[in-house]
PDB file of C-alpha atoms and ligand atoms in Angstrom:
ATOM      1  CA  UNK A   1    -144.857   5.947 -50.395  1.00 90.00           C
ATOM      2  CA  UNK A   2    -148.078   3.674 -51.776  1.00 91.00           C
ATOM      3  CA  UNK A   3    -146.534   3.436 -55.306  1.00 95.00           C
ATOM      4  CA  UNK A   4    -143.866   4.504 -58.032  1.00 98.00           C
ATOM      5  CA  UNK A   5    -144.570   3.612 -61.304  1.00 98.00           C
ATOM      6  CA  UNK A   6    -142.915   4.177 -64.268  1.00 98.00           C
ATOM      7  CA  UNK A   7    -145.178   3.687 -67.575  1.00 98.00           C
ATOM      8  CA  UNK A   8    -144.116   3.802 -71.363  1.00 98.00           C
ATOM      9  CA  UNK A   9    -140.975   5.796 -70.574  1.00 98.00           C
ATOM     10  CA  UNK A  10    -138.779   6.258 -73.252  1.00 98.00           C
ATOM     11  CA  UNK A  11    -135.778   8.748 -72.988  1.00 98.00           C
ATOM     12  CA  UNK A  12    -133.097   9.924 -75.395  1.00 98.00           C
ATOM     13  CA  UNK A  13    -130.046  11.853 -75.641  1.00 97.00           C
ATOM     14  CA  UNK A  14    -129.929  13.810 -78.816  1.00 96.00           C
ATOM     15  CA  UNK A  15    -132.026  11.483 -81.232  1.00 96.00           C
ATOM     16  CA  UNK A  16    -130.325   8.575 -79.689  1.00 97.00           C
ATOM     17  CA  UNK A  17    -133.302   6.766 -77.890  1.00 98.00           C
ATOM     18  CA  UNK A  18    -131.877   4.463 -75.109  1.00 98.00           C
ATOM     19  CA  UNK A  19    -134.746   3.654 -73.049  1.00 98.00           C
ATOM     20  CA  UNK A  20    -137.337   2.073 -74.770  1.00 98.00           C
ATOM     21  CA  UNK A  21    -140.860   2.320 -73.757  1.00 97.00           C
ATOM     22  CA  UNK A  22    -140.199   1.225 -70.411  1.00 98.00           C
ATOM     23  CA  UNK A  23    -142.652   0.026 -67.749  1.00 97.00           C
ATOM     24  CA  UNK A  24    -142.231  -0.768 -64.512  1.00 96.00           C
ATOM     25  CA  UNK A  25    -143.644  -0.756 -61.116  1.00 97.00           C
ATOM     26  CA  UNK A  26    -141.493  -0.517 -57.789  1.00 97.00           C
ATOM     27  CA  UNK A  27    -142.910  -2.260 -54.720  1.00 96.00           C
ATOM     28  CA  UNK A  28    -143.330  -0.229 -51.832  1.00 97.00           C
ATOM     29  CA  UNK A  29    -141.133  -0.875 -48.927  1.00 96.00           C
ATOM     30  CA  UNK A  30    -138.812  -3.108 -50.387  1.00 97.00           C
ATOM     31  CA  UNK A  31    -135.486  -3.269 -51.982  1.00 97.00           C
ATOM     32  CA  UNK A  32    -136.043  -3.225 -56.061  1.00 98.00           C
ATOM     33  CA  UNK A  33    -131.885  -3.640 -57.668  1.00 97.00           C
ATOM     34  CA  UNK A  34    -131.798  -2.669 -61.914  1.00 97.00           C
ATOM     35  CA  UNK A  35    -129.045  -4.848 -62.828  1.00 96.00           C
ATOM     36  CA  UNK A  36    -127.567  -4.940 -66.461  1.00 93.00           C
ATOM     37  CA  UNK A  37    -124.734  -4.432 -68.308  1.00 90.00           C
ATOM     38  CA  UNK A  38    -122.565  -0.704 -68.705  1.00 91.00           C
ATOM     39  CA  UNK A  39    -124.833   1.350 -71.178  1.00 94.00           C
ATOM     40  CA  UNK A  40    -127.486  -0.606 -70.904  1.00 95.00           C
ATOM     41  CA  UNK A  41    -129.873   2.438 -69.800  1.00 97.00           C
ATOM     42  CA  UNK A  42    -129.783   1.749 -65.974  1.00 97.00           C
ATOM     43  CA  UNK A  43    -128.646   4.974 -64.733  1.00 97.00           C
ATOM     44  CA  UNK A  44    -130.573   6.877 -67.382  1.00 98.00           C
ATOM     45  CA  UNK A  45    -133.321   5.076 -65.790  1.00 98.00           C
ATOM     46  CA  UNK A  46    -132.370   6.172 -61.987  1.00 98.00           C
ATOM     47  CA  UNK A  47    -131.815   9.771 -63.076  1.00 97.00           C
ATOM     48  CA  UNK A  48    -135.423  10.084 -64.912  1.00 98.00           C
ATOM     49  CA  UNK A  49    -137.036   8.387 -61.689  1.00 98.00           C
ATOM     50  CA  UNK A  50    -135.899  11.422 -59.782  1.00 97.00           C
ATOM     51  CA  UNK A  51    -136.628  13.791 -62.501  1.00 97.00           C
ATOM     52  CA  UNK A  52    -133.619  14.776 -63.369  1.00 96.00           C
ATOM     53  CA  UNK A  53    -133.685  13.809 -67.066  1.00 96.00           C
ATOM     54  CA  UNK A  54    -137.118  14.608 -69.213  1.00 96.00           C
ATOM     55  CA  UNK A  55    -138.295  11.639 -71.236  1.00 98.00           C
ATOM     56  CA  UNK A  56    -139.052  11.796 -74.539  1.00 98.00           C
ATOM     57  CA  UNK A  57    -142.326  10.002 -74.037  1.00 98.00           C
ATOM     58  CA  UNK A  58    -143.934   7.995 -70.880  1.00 98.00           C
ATOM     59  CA  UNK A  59    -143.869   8.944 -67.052  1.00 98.00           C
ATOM     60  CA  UNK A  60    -142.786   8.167 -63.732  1.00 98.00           C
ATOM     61  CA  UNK A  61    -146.139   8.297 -61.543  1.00 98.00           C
ATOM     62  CA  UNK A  62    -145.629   8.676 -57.523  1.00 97.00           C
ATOM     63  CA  UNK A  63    -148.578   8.343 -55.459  1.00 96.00           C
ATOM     64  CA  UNK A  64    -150.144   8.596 -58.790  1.00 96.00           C
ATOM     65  CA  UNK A  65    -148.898  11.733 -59.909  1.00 97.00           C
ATOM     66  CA  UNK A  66    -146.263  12.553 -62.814  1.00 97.00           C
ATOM     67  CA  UNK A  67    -143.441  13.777 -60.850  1.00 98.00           C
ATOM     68  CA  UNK A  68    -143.119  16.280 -63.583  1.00 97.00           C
ATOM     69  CA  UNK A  69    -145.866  18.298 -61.718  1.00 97.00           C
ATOM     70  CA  UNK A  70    -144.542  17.671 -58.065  1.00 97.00           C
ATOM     71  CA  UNK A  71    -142.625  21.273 -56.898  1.00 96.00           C
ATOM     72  CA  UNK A  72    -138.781  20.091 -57.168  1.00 94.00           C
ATOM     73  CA  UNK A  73    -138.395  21.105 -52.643  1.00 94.00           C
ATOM     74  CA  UNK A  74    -141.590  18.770 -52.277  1.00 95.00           C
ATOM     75  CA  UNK A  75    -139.933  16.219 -54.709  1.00 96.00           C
ATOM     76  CA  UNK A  76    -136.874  16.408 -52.387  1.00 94.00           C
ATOM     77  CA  UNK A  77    -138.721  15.511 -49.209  1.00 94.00           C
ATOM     78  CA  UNK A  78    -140.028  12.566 -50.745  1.00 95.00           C
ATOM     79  CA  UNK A  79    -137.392  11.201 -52.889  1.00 97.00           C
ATOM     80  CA  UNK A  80    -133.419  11.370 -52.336  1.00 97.00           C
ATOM     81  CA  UNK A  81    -130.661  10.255 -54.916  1.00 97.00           C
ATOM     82  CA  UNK A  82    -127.228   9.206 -54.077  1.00 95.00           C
ATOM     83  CA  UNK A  83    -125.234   9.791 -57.512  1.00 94.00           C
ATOM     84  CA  UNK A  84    -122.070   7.905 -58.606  1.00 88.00           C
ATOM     85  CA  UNK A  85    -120.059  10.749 -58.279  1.00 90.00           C
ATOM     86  CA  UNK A  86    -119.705  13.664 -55.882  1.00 91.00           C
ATOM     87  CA  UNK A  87    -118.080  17.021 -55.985  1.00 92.00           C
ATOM     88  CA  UNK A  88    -115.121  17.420 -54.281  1.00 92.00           C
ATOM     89  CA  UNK A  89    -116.646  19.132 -50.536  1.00 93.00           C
ATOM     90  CA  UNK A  90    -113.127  18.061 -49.023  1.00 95.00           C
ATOM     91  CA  UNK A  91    -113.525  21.515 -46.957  1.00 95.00           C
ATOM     92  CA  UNK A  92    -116.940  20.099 -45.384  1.00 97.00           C
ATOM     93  CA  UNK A  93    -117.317  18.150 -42.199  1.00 98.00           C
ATOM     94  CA  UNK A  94    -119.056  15.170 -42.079  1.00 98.00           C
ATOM     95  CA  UNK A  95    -122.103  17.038 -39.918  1.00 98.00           C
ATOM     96  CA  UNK A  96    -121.965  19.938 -42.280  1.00 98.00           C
ATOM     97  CA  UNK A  97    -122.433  17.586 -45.262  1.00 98.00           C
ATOM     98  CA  UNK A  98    -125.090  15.938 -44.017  1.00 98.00           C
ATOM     99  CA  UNK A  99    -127.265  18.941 -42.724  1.00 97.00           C
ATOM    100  CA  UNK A 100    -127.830  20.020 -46.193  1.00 96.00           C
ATOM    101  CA  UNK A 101    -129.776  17.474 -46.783  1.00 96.00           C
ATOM    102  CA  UNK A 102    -132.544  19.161 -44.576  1.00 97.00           C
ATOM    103  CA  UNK A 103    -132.810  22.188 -46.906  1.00 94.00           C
ATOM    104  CA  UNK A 104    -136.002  21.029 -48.383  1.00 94.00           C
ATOM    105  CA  UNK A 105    -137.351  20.794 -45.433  1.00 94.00           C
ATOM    106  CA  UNK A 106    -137.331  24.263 -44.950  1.00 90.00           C
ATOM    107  CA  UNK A 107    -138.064  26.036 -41.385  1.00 88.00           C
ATOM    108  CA  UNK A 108    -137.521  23.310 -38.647  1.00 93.00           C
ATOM    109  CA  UNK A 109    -136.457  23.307 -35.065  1.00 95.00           C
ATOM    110  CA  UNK A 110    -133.231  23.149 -34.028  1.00 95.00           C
ATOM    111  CA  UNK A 111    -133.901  19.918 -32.030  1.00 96.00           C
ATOM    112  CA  UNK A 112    -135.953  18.354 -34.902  1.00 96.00           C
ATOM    113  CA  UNK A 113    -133.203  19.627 -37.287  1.00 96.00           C
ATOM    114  CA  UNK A 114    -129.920  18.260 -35.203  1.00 97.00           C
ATOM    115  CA  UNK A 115    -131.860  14.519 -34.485  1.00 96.00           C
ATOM    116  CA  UNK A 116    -132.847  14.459 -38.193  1.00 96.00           C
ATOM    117  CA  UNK A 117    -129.198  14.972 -38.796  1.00 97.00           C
ATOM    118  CA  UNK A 118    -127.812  12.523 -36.115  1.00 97.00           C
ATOM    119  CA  UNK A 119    -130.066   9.556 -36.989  1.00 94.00           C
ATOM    120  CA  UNK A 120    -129.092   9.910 -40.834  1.00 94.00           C
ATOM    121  CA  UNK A 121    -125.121   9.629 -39.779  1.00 95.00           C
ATOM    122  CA  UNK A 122    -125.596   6.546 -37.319  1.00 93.00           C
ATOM    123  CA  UNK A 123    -127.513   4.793 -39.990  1.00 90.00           C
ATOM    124  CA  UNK A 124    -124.648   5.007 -42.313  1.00 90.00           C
ATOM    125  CA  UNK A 125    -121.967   4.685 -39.551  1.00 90.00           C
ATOM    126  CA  UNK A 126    -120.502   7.415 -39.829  1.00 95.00           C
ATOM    127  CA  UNK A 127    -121.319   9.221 -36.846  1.00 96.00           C
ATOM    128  CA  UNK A 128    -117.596   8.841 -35.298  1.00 97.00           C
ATOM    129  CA  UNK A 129    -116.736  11.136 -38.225  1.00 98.00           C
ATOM    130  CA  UNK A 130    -119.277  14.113 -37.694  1.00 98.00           C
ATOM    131  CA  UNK A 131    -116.144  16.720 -36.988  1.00 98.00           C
ATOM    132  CA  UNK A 132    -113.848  15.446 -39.415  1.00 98.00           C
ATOM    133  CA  UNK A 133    -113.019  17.217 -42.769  1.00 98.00           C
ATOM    134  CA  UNK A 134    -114.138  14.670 -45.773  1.00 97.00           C
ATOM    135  CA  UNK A 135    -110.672  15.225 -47.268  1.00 97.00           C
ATOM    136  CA  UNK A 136    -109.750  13.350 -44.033  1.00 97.00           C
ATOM    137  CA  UNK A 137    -111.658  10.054 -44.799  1.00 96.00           C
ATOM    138  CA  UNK A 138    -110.907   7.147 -46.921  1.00 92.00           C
ATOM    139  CA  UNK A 139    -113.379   6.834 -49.996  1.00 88.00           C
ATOM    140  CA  UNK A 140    -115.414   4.292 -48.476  1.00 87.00           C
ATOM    141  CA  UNK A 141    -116.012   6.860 -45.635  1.00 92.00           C
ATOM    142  CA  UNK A 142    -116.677   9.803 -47.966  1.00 94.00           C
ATOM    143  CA  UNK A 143    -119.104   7.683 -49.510  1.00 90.00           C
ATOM    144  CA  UNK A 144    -121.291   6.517 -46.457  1.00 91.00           C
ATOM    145  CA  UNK A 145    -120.870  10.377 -45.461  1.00 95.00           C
ATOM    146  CA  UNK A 146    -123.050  10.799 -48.754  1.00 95.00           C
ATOM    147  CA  UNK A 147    -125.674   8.070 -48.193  1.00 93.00           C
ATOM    148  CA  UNK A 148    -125.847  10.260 -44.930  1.00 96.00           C
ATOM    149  CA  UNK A 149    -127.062  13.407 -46.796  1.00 97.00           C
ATOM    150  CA  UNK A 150    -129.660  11.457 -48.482  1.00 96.00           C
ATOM    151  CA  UNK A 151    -131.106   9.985 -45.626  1.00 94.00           C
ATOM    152  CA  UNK A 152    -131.110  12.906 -43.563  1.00 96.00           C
ATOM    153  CA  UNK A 153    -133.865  13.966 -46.608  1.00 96.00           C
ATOM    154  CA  UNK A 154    -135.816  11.306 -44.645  1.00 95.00           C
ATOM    155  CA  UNK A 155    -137.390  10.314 -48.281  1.00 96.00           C
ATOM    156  CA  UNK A 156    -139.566   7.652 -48.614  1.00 96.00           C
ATOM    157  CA  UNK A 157    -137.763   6.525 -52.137  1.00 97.00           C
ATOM    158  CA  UNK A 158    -134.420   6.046 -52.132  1.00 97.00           C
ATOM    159  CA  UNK A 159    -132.198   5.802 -55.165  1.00 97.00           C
ATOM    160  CA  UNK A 160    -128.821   4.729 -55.399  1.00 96.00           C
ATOM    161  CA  UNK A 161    -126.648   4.515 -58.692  1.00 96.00           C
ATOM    162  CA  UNK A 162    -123.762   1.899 -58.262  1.00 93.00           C
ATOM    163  CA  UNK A 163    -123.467   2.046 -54.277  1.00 89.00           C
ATOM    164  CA  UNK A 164    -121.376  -0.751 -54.090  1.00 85.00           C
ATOM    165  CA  UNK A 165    -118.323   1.029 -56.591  1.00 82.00           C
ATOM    166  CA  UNK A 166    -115.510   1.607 -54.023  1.00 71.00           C
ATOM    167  CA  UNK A 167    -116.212  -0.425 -51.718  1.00 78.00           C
ATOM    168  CA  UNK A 168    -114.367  -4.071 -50.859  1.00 80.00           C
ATOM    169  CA  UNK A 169    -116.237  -7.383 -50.225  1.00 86.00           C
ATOM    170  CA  UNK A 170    -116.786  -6.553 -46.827  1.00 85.00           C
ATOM    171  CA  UNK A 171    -118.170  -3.249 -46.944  1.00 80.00           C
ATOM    172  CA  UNK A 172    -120.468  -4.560 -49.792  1.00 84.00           C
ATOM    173  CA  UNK A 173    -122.079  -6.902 -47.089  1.00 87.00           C
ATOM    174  CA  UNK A 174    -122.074  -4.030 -44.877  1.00 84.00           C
ATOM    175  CA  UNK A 175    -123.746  -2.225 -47.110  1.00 86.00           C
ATOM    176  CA  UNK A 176    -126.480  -4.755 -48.392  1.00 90.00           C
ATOM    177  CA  UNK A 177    -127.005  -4.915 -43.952  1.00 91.00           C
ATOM    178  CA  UNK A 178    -127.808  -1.188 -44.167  1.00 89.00           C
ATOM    179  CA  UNK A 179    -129.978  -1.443 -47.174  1.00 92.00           C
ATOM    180  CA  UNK A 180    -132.064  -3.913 -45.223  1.00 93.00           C
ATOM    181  CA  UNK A 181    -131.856  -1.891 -41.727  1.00 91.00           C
ATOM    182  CA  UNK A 182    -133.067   1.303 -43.741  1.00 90.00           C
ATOM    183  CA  UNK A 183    -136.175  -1.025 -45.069  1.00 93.00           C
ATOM    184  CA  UNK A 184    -137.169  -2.361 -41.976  1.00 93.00           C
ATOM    185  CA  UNK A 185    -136.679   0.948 -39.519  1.00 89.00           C
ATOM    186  CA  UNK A 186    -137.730   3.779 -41.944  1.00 87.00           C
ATOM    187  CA  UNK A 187    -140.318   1.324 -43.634  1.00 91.00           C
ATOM    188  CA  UNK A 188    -138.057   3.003 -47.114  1.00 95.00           C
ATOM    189  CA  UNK A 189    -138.416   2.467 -50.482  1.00 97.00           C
ATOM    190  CA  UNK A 190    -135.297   2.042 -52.502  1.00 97.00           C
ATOM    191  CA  UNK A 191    -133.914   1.178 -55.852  1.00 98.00           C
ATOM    192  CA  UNK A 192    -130.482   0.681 -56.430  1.00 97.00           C
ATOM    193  CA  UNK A 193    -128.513   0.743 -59.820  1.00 96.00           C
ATOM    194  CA  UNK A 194    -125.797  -1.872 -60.102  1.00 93.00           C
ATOM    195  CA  UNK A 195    -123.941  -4.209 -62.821  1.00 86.00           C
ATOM    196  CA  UNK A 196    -122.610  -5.959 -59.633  1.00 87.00           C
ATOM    197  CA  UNK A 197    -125.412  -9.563 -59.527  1.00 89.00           C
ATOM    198  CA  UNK A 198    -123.864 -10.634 -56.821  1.00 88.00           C
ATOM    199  CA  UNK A 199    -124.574  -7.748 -54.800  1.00 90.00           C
ATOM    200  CA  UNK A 200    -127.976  -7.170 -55.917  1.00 93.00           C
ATOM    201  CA  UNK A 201    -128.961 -11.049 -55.064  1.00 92.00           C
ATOM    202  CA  UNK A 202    -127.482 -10.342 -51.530  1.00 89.00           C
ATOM    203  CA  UNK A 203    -129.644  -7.609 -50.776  1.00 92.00           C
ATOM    204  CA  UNK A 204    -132.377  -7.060 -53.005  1.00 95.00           C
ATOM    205  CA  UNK A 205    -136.143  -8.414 -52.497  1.00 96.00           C
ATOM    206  CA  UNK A 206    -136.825  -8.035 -56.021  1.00 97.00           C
ATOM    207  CA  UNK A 207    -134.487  -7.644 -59.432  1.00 96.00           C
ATOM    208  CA  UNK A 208    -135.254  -5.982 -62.754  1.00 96.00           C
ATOM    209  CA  UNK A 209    -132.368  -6.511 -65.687  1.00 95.00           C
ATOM    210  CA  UNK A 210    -132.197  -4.269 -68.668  1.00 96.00           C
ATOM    211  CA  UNK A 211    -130.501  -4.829 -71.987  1.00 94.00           C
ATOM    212  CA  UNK A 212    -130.284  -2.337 -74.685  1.00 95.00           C
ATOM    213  CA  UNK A 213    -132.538   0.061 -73.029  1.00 97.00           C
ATOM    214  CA  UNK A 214    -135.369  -2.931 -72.594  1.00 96.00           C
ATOM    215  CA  UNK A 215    -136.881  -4.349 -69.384  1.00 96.00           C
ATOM    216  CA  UNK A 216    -135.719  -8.238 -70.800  1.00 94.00           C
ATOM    217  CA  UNK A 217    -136.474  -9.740 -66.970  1.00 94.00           C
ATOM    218  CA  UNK A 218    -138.175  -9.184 -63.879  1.00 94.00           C
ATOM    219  CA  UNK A 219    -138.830 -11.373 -60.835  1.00 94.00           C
ATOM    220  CA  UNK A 220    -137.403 -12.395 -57.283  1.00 95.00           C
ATOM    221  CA  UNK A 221    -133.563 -12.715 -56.376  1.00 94.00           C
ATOM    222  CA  UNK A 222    -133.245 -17.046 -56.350  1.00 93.00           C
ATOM    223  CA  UNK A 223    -134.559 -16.294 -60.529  1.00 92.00           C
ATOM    224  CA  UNK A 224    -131.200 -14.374 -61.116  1.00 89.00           C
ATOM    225  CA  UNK A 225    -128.378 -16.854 -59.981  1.00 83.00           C
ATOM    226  CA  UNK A 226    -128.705 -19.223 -63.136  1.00 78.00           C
ATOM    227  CA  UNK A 227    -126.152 -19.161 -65.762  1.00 76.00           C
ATOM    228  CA  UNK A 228    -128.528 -18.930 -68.157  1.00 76.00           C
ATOM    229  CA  UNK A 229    -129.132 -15.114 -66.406  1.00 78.00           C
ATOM    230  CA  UNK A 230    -126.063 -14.592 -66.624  1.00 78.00           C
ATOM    231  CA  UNK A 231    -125.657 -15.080 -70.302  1.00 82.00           C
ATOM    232  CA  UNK A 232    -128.753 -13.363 -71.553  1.00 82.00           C
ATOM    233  CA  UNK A 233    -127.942 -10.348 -69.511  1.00 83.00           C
ATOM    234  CA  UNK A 234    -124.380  -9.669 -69.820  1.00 82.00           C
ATOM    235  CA  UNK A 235    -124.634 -11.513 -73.351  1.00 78.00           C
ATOM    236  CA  UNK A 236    -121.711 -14.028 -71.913  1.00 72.00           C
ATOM    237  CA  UNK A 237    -121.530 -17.120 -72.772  1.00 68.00           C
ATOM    238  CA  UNK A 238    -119.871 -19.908 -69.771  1.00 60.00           C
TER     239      UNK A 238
HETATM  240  P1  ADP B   1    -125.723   2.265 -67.654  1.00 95.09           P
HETATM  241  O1  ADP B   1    -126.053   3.016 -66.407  1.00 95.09           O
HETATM  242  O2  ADP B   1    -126.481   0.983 -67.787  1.00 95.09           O
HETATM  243  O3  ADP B   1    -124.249   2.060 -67.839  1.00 95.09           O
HETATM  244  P2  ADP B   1    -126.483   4.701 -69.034  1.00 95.09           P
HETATM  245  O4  ADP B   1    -127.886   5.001 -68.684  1.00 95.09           O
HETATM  246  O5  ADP B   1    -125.404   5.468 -68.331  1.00 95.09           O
HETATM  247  O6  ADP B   1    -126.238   3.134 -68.905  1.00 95.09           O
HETATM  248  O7  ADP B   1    -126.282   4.927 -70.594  1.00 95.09           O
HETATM  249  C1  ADP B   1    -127.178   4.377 -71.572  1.00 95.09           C
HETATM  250  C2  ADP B   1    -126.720   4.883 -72.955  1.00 95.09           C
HETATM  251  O8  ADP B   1    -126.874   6.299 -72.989  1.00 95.09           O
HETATM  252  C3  ADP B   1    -125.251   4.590 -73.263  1.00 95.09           C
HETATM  253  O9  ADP B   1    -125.161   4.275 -74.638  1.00 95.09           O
HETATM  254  C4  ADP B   1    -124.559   5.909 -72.955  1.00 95.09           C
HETATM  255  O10 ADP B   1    -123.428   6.057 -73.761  1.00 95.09           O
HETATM  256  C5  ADP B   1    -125.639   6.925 -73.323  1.00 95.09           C
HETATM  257  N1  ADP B   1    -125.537   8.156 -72.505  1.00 95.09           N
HETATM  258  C6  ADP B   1    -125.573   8.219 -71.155  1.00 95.09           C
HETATM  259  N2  ADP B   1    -125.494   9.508 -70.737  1.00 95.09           N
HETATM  260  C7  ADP B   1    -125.401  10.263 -71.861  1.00 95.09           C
HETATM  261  C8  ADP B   1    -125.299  11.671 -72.108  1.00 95.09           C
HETATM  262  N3  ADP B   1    -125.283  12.550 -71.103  1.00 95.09           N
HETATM  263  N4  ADP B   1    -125.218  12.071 -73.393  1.00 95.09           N
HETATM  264  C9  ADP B   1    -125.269  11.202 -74.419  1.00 95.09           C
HETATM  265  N5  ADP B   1    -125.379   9.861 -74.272  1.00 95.09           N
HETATM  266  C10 ADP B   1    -125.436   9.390 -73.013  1.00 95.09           C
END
């Protein structure tokens, strides 16, 4: 990816506007975290990003090109989103999870196919799992079996809404580990959606707050830890 940028986007549900004129650009190959408070807009945010939502007014640009115009199977080789909630594939194997994330790639060799498949599971550790049944796993293992799927889309964005729900303190520094692994070895873009500051300090390289639907702050991780942040974002006073 050489840039994502969103410009002027506003989006609405019904005549209730909750993004407002938003602009932002995401830095290529490196972690970018939208912290803020719930119903703040972040996820509305994330979902327009991968086109999923139409905005009222504005864009997302990637590589310079609405992604309203990119085909929806070329969208889905470049761009993967791990939601906040899953259906319930209890039936599915870990493996057979996975693999669907190679549908937009279409026509593929088995060999390309099965290593595509393989190197998406051992980058979200769940490899061990490939032949058990979801319904098997604890959340936490369900979960990674999902990053899995959107890796195996080998995207060059990847967006995550609220990664770190479900899992305990440990697994959250596992997870901000992987984030970085997936940066440096896939050279990956990714955004991540979180109301957890902690977590996006840990592992982002750069941090972008909303409030009420408005970009209020922007800037590197060491800018977020002050109380002051923490009052003007989650409107808390310590
Ligand atoms: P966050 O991710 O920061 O919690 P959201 O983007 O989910 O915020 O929500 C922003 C605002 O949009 C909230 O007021 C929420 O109630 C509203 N909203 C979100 N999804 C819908 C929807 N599908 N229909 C109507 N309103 C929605």
């Amino acid at each position: 990816m050489k840039s994502f940028v969103i410009s002027g986007l506003s989006c609405q549900y019904g005549r209730k506007e909750v993004l407002h004129h938003v602009d932002v650009e995401i830095p290529a190959g490196a972690i970018t975290s939208i912290i803020g408070s719930n119903g703040s807009g972040k996820t509305t945010l994330l979902k327009a990003m991968a086109n999923m939502i139409c905005p009222s007014s504005g864009a997302c640009l990637f590589d310079d090109t609405d992604i309203r115009k990119i085909s929806r199977r070329t969208l889905a080789q470049k761009l993967a989103f791990f939601a906040q909630e899953h259906p319930d594939c209890g039936y599915l194997t870990v493996y057979e999870l996975v693999s669907m994330g190679r549908y937009p790639h279409g026509n593929e060799s088995a060999e390309k196919f099965r290593e595509a498949v393989e190197n998406a599971m051992r980058l979200a550790g769940v490899e061990e799992f490939a032949h058990q049944r979801l319904s098997e796993l604890s959340s936490g293992t369900v979960q990674r079996a999902w990053l899995a799927l959107a890796l195996a889309q080998e995207p060059e964005l990847l967006l995550l809404d609220e990664p770190g729900n479900f899992l305990d303190p440990a697994k959250k520094l596992m997870l901000a580990a992987t984030l970085q692994q997936l940066k440096e070895e896939k050279n990956l873009t990714i955004v991540m959606v979180t109301h957890d500051i902690d977590l996006a300090i840990k592992s982002s390289d750069h941090i972008i707050a909303l409030s009420d639907g408005r970009v209020i702050k922007k800037g590197l991780p060491a800018e977020f830890s002050g109380r002051e942040t923490l009052e003007e974002i989650y409107g808390i006073s310590l």
